[in-house]
PDB file of C-alpha atoms in Angstrom:
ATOM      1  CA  UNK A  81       7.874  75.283 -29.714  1.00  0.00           C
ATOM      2  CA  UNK A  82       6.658  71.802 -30.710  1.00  0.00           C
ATOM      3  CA  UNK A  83       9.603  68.944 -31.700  1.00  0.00           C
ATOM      4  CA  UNK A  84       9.848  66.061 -33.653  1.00  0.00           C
ATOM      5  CA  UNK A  85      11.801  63.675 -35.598  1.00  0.00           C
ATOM      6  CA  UNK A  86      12.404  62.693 -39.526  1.00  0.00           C
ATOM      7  CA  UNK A  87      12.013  59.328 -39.922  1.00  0.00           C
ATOM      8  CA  UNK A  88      14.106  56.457 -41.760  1.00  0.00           C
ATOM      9  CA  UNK A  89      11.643  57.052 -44.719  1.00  0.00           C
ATOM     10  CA  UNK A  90      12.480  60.989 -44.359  1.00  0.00           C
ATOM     11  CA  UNK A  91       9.038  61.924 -43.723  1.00  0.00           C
ATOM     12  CA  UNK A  92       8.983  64.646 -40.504  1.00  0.00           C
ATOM     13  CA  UNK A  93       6.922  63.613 -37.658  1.00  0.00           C
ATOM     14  CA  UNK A  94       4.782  65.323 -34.699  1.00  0.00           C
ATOM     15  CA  UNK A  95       3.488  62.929 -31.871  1.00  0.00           C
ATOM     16  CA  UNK A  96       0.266  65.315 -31.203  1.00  0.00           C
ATOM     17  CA  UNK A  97      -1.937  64.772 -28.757  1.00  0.00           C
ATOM     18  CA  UNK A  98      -5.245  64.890 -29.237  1.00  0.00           C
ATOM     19  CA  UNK A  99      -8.475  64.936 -26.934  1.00  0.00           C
ATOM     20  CA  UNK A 100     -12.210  63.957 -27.816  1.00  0.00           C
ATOM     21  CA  UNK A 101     -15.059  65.370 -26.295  1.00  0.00           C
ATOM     22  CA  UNK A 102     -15.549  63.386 -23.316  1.00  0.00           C
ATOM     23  CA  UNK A 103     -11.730  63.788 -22.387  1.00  0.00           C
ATOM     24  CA  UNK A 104     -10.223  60.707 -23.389  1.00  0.00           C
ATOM     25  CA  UNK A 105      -6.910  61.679 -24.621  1.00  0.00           C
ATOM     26  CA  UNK A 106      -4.354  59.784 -27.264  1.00  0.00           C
ATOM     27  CA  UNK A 107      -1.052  60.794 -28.578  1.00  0.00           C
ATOM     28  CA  UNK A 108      -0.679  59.998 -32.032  1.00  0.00           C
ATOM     29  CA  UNK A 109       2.323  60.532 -35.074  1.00  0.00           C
ATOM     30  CA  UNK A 110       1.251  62.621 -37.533  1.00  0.00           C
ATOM     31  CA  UNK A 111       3.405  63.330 -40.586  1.00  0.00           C
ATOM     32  CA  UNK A 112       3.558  67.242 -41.831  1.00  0.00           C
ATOM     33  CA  UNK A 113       2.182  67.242 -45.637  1.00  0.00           C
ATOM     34  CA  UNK A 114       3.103  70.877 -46.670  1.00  0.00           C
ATOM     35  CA  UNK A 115       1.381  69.565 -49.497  1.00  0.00           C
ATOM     36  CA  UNK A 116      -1.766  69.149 -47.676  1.00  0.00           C
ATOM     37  CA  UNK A 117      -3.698  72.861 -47.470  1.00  0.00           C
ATOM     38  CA  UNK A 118      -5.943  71.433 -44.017  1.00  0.00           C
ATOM     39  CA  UNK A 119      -5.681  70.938 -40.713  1.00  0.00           C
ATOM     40  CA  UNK A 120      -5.209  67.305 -40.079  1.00  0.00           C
ATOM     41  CA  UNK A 121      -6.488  64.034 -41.303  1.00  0.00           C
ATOM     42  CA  UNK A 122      -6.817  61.357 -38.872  1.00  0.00           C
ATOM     43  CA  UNK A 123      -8.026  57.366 -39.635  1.00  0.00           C
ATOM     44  CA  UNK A 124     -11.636  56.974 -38.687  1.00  0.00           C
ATOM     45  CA  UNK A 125     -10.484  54.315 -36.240  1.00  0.00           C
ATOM     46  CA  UNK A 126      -9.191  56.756 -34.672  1.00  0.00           C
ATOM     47  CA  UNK A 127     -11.984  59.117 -35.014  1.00  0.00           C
ATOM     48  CA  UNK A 128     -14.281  56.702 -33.674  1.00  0.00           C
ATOM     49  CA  UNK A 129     -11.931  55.915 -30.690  1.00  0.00           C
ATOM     50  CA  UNK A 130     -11.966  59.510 -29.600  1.00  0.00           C
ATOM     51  CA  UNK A 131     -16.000  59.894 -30.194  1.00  0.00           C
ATOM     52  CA  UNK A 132     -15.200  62.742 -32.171  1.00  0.00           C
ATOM     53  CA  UNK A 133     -18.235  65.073 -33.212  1.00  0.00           C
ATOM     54  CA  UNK A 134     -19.278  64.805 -36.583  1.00  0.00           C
ATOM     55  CA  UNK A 135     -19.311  68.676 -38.775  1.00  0.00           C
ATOM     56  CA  UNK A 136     -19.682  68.492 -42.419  1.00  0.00           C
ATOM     57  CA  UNK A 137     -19.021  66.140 -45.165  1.00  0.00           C
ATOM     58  CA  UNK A 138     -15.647  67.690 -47.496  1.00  0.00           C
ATOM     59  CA  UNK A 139     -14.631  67.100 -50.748  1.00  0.00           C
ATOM     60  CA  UNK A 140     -10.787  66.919 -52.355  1.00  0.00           C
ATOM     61  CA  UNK A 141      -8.835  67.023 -55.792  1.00  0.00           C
ATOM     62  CA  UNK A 142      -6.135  64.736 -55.305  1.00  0.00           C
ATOM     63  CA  UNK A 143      -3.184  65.243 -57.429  1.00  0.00           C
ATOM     64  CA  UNK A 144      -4.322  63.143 -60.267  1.00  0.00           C
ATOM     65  CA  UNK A 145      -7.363  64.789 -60.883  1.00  0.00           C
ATOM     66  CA  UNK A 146      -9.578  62.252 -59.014  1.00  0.00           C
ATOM     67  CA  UNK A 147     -12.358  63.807 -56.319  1.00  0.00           C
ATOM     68  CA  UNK A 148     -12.657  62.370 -53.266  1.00  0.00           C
ATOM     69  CA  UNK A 149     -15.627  62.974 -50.433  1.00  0.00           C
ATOM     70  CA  UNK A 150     -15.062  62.189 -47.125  1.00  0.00           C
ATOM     71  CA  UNK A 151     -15.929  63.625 -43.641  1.00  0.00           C
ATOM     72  CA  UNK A 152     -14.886  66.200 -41.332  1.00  0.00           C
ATOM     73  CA  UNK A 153     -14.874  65.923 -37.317  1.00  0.00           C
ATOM     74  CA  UNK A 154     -13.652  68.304 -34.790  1.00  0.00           C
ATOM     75  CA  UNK A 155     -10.607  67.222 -32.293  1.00  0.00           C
ATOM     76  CA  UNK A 156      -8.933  69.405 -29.925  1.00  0.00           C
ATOM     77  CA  UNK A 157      -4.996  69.055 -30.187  1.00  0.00           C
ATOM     78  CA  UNK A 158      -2.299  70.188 -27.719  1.00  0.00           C
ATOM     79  CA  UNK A 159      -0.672  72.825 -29.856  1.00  0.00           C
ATOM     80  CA  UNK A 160       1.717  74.690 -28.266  1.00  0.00           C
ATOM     81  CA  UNK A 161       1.021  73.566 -25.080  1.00  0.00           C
ATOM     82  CA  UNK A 162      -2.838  74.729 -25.642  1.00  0.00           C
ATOM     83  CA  UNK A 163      -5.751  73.004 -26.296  1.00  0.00           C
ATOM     84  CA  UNK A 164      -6.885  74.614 -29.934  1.00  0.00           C
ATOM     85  CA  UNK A 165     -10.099  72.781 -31.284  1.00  0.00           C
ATOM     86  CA  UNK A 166      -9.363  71.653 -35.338  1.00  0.00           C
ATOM     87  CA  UNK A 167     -11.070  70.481 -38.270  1.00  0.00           C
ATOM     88  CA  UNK A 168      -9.792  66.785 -38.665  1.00  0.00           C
ATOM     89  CA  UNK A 169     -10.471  64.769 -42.252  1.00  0.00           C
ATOM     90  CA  UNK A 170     -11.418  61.344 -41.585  1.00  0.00           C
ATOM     91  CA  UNK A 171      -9.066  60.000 -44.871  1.00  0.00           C
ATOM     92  CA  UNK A 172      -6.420  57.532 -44.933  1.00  0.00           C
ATOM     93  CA  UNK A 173      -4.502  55.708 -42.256  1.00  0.00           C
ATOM     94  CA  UNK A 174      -1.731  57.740 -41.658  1.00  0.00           C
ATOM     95  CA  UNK A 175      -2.495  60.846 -39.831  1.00  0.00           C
ATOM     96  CA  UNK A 176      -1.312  63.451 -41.721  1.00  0.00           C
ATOM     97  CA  UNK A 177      -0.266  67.215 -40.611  1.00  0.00           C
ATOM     98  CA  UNK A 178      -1.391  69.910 -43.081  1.00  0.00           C
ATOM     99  CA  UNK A 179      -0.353  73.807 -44.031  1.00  0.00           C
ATOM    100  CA  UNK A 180      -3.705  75.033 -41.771  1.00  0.00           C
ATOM    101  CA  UNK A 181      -2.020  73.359 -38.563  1.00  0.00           C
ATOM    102  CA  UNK A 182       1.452  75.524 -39.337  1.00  0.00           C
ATOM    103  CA  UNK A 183      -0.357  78.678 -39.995  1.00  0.00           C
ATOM    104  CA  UNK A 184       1.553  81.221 -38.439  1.00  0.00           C
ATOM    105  CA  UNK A 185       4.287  78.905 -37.486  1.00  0.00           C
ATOM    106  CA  UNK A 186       7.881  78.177 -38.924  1.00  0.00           C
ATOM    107  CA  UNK A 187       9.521  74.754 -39.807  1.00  0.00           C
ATOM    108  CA  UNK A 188      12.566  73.977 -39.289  1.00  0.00           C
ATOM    109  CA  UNK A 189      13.999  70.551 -40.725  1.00  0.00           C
ATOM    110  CA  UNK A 190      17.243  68.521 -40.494  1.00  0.00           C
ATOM    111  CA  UNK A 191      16.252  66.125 -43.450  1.00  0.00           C
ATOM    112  CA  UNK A 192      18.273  63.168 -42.846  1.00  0.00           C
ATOM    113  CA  UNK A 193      17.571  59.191 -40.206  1.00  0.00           C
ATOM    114  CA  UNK A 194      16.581  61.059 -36.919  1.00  0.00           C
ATOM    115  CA  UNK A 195      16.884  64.481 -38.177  1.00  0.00           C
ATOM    116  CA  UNK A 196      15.227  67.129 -35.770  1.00  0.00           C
ATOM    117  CA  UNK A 197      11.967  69.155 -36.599  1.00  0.00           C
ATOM    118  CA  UNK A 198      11.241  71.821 -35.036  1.00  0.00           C
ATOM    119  CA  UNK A 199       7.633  73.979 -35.840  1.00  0.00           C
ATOM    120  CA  UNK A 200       7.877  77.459 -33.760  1.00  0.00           C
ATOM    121  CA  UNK A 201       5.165  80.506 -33.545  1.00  0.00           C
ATOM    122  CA  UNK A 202       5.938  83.584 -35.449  1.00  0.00           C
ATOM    123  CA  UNK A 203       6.326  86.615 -33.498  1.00  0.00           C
TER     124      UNK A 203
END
C-alpha cells in the first residue's frame, strides 16, 4: 500500500522515490493525473540530477489539440516497496503520476486540505 496526502490546492500527492542508474536516490512529490495515460513525467532537472538513461523521443496531444515532442528516460521507482524500472517523460516541472503507474492498483481519495490517498494492489 503506498500513502499520500491531498493538498490545499486538492491535487493528491505521492512522495516517490526514485533511483538513477548509478544509485543516487531522491524522493520527490508527484501529483496523480488520472488524466495522464503514462507512467510518470519528471522535470529534466531532475532527470539530469539522477543521470537518467536516455530511450526514445515521444510525442503527445494535449487537450487542445496542440502536439508536443519531448523525451523519454528510464527511472526505477520504489513502488510498493520494490524497485520497478519506468518510462519517465521529461515534460513540465511538476512531476506528474499517470494511469500506467496505477495499473492494477486502486485509489482511494479523501478529497478535501490534508485528505488521505491511499493507491493499493489489486488482488
Amino acid at each position: 500500500m503506498i500513502e499520500g496526502v491531498v493538498n490545499a490546492a486538492r491535487e493528491a500527492i505521492l512522495t516517490l522515490s526514485l533511483r538513477g542508474p548509478s544509485g543516487q536516490v531522491r524522493a520527490t512529490d508527484a501529483v496523480i493525473d488520472t488524466g495522464y495515460d503514462g507512467f510518470l513525467t519528471l522535470p529534466m532537472p531532475l532527470v539530469e540530477e539522477l543521470g537518467l538513461p536516455f530511450r526514445f523521443r515521444g510525442r503527445a496531444v494535449l487537450a487542445n489539440g496542440s502536439e508536443e515532442m519531448f523525451d523519454v528516460y528510464g527511472v526505477t521507482v520504489i513502488w510498493d516497496g520494490q524497485p520497478r524500472i519506468i518510462e519517465a517523460d521529461a515534460v513540465g516541472m511538476q512531476p506528474l503520476a499517470g494511469m500506467l503507474l496505477l495499473d492494477a492498483h486502486s485509489l482511494y481519495m479523501e478529497v478535501s486540505n490534508g485528505g488521505r490517498v491511499v493507491v493499493q494492489a489489486m488482488e
